[in-house]
């Protein structure tokens, strides 16, 4: 089929997104995918199978239909394509999907506890993060993917128990930042553990945070920031966070 400039643009943006996901701790061997819907069709571009996020180039994506049939691109269709097909089928507002296995979210998903608006990150998900537990295995069949898409409902993301996360957005940018936020929110919850009497942001603040901290202007600055971070990581010029341990400082 004839490819359009929009196809190259989607793959280029997702290739950048893969580098961000890698640098921000979402790589898990060669598991996980990012996809983007082609225009307003049933077709979507998805990262080719069996590649690490760090080694994805603009031409490492395949165009597939709702049945997972490859229509264009090089490489194999990843086996978890049903997740993407079923979420796009139920969510006409979704233009991009991220599925990764970040360690904080995987660990927190095993607790069965909900993500709360403890941090700004948690406030982004104040409408709820479903915990999908119909299986903890890789989702490679349509029936299981349908269950996940149904449970996701109109949420921005879901935890997959003992497995990972799915986040969605109107754009690649929004789906990726949602993935970073969900992992951060899970890590904050893990730090709290079973601490009693935890108080989250009040409803008015949650609303304000979602309008300002997670408004469209701010989300663009986050994307630009993470692009710069991944470029610095690639060139070896990214600052390291935190102070050296005392023993290291003495040496
Ligand atoms: Zn997976």
Short mmCIF file of C-alpha atoms and ligand atoms in Angstrom, two decimals:
data_model
loop_
_atom_site.label_atom_id
_atom_site.label_comp_id
_atom_site.label_asym_id
_atom_site.label_seq_id
_atom_site.Cartn_x
_atom_site.Cartn_y
_atom_site.Cartn_z
CA UNK A 1 0.00 0.00 0.00
CA UNK A 2 1.07 3.56 -0.61
CA UNK A 3 2.58 5.19 2.44
CA UNK A 4 1.97 8.85 3.20
CA UNK A 5 4.08 11.48 4.96
CA UNK A 6 1.93 10.87 8.06
CA UNK A 7 3.20 7.26 8.18
CA UNK A 8 6.81 8.39 8.29
CA UNK A 9 5.94 11.01 10.89
CA UNK A 10 4.20 8.50 13.19
CA UNK A 11 7.13 6.06 12.99
CA UNK A 12 9.68 8.82 13.56
CA UNK A 13 7.81 10.05 16.65
CA UNK A 14 7.47 6.49 17.98
CA UNK A 15 11.16 5.82 17.39
CA UNK A 16 11.90 8.83 19.60
CA UNK A 17 9.34 7.51 22.10
CA UNK A 18 11.15 4.16 22.26
CA UNK A 19 14.38 5.91 23.26
CA UNK A 20 12.50 7.81 25.97
CA UNK A 21 10.90 4.61 27.28
CA UNK A 22 14.32 2.97 27.37
CA UNK A 23 16.05 5.81 29.19
CA UNK A 24 13.19 6.17 31.68
CA UNK A 25 13.30 2.54 32.78
CA UNK A 26 10.57 0.87 30.72
CA UNK A 27 12.76 -1.61 28.86
CA UNK A 28 12.35 -5.31 29.74
CA UNK A 29 14.61 -7.44 27.55
CA UNK A 30 12.82 -7.07 24.19
CA UNK A 31 9.26 -7.02 25.56
CA UNK A 32 6.68 -4.25 25.33
CA UNK A 33 5.29 -2.21 22.48
CA UNK A 34 4.21 1.23 21.40
CA UNK A 35 1.66 1.77 18.65
CA UNK A 36 -0.03 4.67 16.88
CA UNK A 37 -3.32 4.65 15.00
CA UNK A 38 -3.02 5.54 11.30
CA UNK A 39 -5.22 8.59 10.80
CA UNK A 40 -8.71 7.62 11.99
CA UNK A 41 -8.62 4.12 10.53
CA UNK A 42 -8.58 0.62 12.03
CA UNK A 43 -4.91 0.33 11.05
CA UNK A 44 -2.02 1.07 13.34
CA UNK A 45 1.77 1.12 13.31
CA UNK A 46 3.38 -0.95 16.06
CA UNK A 47 6.94 -1.62 17.06
CA UNK A 48 8.32 -4.74 15.39
CA UNK A 49 8.81 -7.84 17.57
CA UNK A 50 11.91 -8.94 19.44
CA UNK A 51 13.74 -5.63 19.59
CA UNK A 52 14.83 -3.64 22.65
CA UNK A 53 13.46 -0.11 22.93
CA UNK A 54 17.03 1.17 22.70
CA UNK A 55 17.63 -0.26 19.24
CA UNK A 56 14.49 0.90 17.45
CA UNK A 57 14.93 3.03 14.34
CA UNK A 58 12.27 4.79 12.28
CA UNK A 59 11.88 1.75 10.00
CA UNK A 60 11.43 -0.81 12.80
CA UNK A 61 7.63 -0.56 12.77
CA UNK A 62 4.96 -2.63 11.07
CA UNK A 63 1.53 -1.51 9.90
CA UNK A 64 -1.18 -3.99 10.90
CA UNK A 65 -4.95 -4.27 10.66
CA UNK A 66 -7.35 -5.21 13.44
CA UNK A 67 -6.71 -8.93 12.83
CA UNK A 68 -2.96 -8.44 13.29
CA UNK A 69 -2.18 -8.91 9.59
CA UNK A 70 0.95 -7.09 8.49
CA UNK A 71 0.34 -4.62 5.66
CA UNK A 72 3.65 -2.78 5.53
CA UNK A 73 7.00 -2.40 7.26
CA UNK A 74 9.88 -4.72 8.08
CA UNK A 75 10.10 -7.16 10.95
CA UNK A 76 7.51 -9.38 12.61
CA UNK A 77 4.22 -8.35 14.22
CA UNK A 78 4.67 -8.55 18.01
CA UNK A 79 2.60 -11.32 19.65
CA UNK A 80 0.78 -8.92 21.98
CA UNK A 81 -0.85 -7.08 19.05
CA UNK A 82 -4.37 -8.08 20.29
CA UNK A 83 -4.01 -5.60 23.20
CA UNK A 84 -3.65 -2.77 20.71
CA UNK A 85 -6.38 -3.94 18.32
CA UNK A 86 -8.96 -4.30 21.07
CA UNK A 87 -8.18 -1.01 22.82
CA UNK A 88 -8.37 0.89 19.51
CA UNK A 89 -11.64 -0.90 18.73
CA UNK A 90 -13.28 0.26 21.97
CA UNK A 91 -11.65 3.68 22.26
CA UNK A 92 -12.15 5.95 19.25
CA UNK A 93 -10.45 8.75 21.23
CA UNK A 94 -7.18 6.80 21.51
CA UNK A 95 -4.45 7.53 18.97
CA UNK A 96 -1.55 5.77 20.70
CA UNK A 97 -0.98 2.91 23.15
CA UNK A 98 2.03 1.99 25.29
CA UNK A 99 2.42 -1.46 26.85
CA UNK A 100 5.53 -1.94 29.00
CA UNK A 101 6.75 -3.91 32.01
CA UNK A 102 8.33 -1.26 34.30
CA UNK A 103 9.50 -2.77 37.61
CA UNK A 104 7.69 -0.39 40.00
CA UNK A 105 4.31 -0.92 38.38
CA UNK A 106 4.86 -4.69 38.14
CA UNK A 107 5.72 -4.85 41.86
CA UNK A 108 2.85 -2.58 42.89
CA UNK A 109 0.36 -4.50 40.75
CA UNK A 110 1.01 -7.54 42.94
CA UNK A 111 -0.32 -5.72 46.02
CA UNK A 112 -3.82 -5.30 44.59
CA UNK A 113 -3.92 -1.79 46.03
CA UNK A 114 -5.16 1.19 43.99
CA UNK A 115 -3.08 4.09 42.66
CA UNK A 116 -4.01 7.14 44.78
CA UNK A 117 -3.45 10.87 44.20
CA UNK A 118 -0.51 10.91 46.62
CA UNK A 119 1.88 12.67 44.20
CA UNK A 120 1.23 14.79 41.12
CA UNK A 121 1.69 11.59 39.12
CA UNK A 122 -1.08 9.88 41.05
CA UNK A 123 -3.36 12.89 40.57
CA UNK A 124 -3.07 12.39 36.79
CA UNK A 125 -4.83 9.04 37.31
CA UNK A 126 -7.39 10.24 39.86
CA UNK A 127 -10.27 8.87 37.78
CA UNK A 128 -8.88 5.41 38.49
CA UNK A 129 -6.43 2.81 37.24
CA UNK A 130 -8.08 -0.59 36.77
CA UNK A 131 -6.05 -3.63 37.83
CA UNK A 132 -6.38 -6.34 35.20
CA UNK A 133 -6.06 -9.79 36.77
CA UNK A 134 -7.88 -12.17 34.39
CA UNK A 135 -4.40 -13.45 33.56
CA UNK A 136 -0.87 -12.53 34.61
CA UNK A 137 0.50 -13.99 31.40
CA UNK A 138 1.40 -12.35 28.10
CA UNK A 139 -1.80 -11.36 26.29
CA UNK A 140 -1.69 -12.91 22.84
CA UNK A 141 -5.34 -13.77 22.13
CA UNK A 142 -8.24 -11.56 21.20
CA UNK A 143 -10.62 -12.79 23.92
CA UNK A 144 -8.23 -11.89 26.76
CA UNK A 145 -7.38 -8.59 25.08
CA UNK A 146 -11.10 -7.79 24.87
CA UNK A 147 -11.39 -8.32 28.63
CA UNK A 148 -8.49 -5.94 29.19
CA UNK A 149 -9.88 -3.28 26.85
CA UNK A 150 -13.28 -3.54 28.54
CA UNK A 151 -11.77 -3.21 31.99
CA UNK A 152 -9.64 -0.25 30.87
CA UNK A 153 -12.88 1.50 29.94
CA UNK A 154 -12.29 5.23 29.60
CA UNK A 155 -9.26 5.25 31.94
CA UNK A 156 -5.85 6.68 31.01
CA UNK A 157 -4.09 3.48 31.96
CA UNK A 158 -4.33 0.08 33.60
CA UNK A 159 -2.09 -2.07 35.75
CA UNK A 160 -1.70 -5.64 34.51
CA UNK A 161 -1.19 -7.79 37.60
CA UNK A 162 2.28 -9.38 37.73
CA UNK A 163 2.85 -8.19 34.17
CA UNK A 164 3.02 -4.45 33.43
CA UNK A 165 0.99 -1.46 32.29
CA UNK A 166 -1.10 -0.22 29.41
CA UNK A 167 -1.47 3.52 28.90
CA UNK A 168 -3.33 5.40 26.21
CA UNK A 169 -3.45 8.90 24.78
CA UNK A 170 -4.74 10.89 21.87
CA UNK A 171 -1.15 11.18 20.68
CA UNK A 172 2.12 9.27 21.03
CA UNK A 173 3.31 12.04 23.33
CA UNK A 174 0.39 11.67 25.72
CA UNK A 175 0.50 7.85 25.82
CA UNK A 176 4.24 7.89 26.58
CA UNK A 177 4.02 10.53 29.31
CA UNK A 178 1.10 8.61 30.85
CA UNK A 179 3.36 5.53 30.96
CA UNK A 180 6.10 7.48 32.72
CA UNK A 181 3.58 8.94 35.17
CA UNK A 182 2.01 5.57 35.99
CA UNK A 183 5.38 4.02 36.80
CA UNK A 184 6.26 7.01 39.00
CA UNK A 185 2.90 6.85 40.79
CA UNK A 186 3.43 3.14 41.45
CA UNK A 187 6.91 3.79 42.84
CA UNK A 188 5.51 6.39 45.26
CA UNK A 189 2.87 3.89 46.38
CA UNK A 190 5.60 1.28 46.93
CA UNK A 191 7.54 3.72 49.11
CA UNK A 192 4.42 4.23 51.24
CA UNK A 193 3.89 0.51 51.62
CA UNK A 194 1.06 -0.09 54.07
CA UNK A 195 1.54 3.26 55.89
CA UNK A 196 -1.83 4.06 57.49
CA UNK A 197 -3.75 7.32 57.22
CA UNK A 198 -2.29 8.40 53.89
CA UNK A 199 -3.92 11.56 52.61
CA UNK A 200 -4.10 12.30 48.87
CA UNK A 201 -4.74 15.60 47.11
CA UNK A 202 -8.24 17.01 47.61
CA UNK A 203 -10.63 16.99 44.66
CA UNK A 204 -10.20 20.68 43.84
CA UNK A 205 -6.41 20.35 43.71
CA UNK A 206 -6.68 17.25 41.54
CA UNK A 207 -8.79 19.19 39.08
CA UNK A 208 -6.35 22.11 39.10
CA UNK A 209 -3.37 19.78 38.64
CA UNK A 210 -4.95 18.12 35.65
CA UNK A 211 -5.69 21.50 34.07
CA UNK A 212 -2.28 23.06 34.71
CA UNK A 213 0.41 20.45 35.49
CA UNK A 214 -1.02 18.05 32.92
CA UNK A 215 -2.54 20.54 30.50
CA UNK A 216 -1.58 20.44 26.83
CA UNK A 217 1.08 23.16 27.08
CA UNK A 218 2.80 21.43 30.00
CA UNK A 219 2.62 18.00 28.33
CA UNK A 220 4.46 19.39 25.31
CA UNK A 221 7.23 20.73 27.55
CA UNK A 222 7.51 17.30 29.25
CA UNK A 223 7.85 15.59 25.88
CA UNK A 224 10.51 18.07 24.77
CA UNK A 225 12.33 17.58 28.07
CA UNK A 226 12.33 13.80 27.77
CA UNK A 227 13.56 14.06 24.16
CA UNK A 228 16.49 16.16 25.37
CA UNK A 229 17.15 13.71 28.22
CA UNK A 230 17.29 10.75 25.85
CA UNK A 231 19.67 12.68 23.56
CA UNK A 232 21.94 13.47 26.51
CA UNK A 233 21.82 9.82 27.61
CA UNK A 234 22.81 8.73 24.10
CA UNK A 235 25.73 11.15 24.01
CA UNK A 236 26.87 10.30 27.55
CA UNK A 237 26.29 13.84 28.81
CA UNK A 238 23.32 13.24 31.14
CA UNK A 239 23.92 14.33 34.74
CA UNK A 240 23.59 11.60 37.36
CA UNK A 241 21.06 12.22 40.11
CA UNK A 242 21.74 12.13 43.85
CA UNK A 243 24.85 12.62 45.94
CA UNK A 244 27.62 10.01 46.04
CA UNK A 245 27.53 7.66 49.00
CA UNK A 246 29.87 8.81 51.84
CA UNK A 247 32.35 6.02 51.19
CA UNK A 248 32.54 6.96 47.53
CA UNK A 249 33.07 10.64 48.41
CA UNK A 250 36.05 9.75 50.63
CA UNK A 251 37.85 7.78 47.93
ZN1 LIG B 1 3.53 -7.69 28.09
#
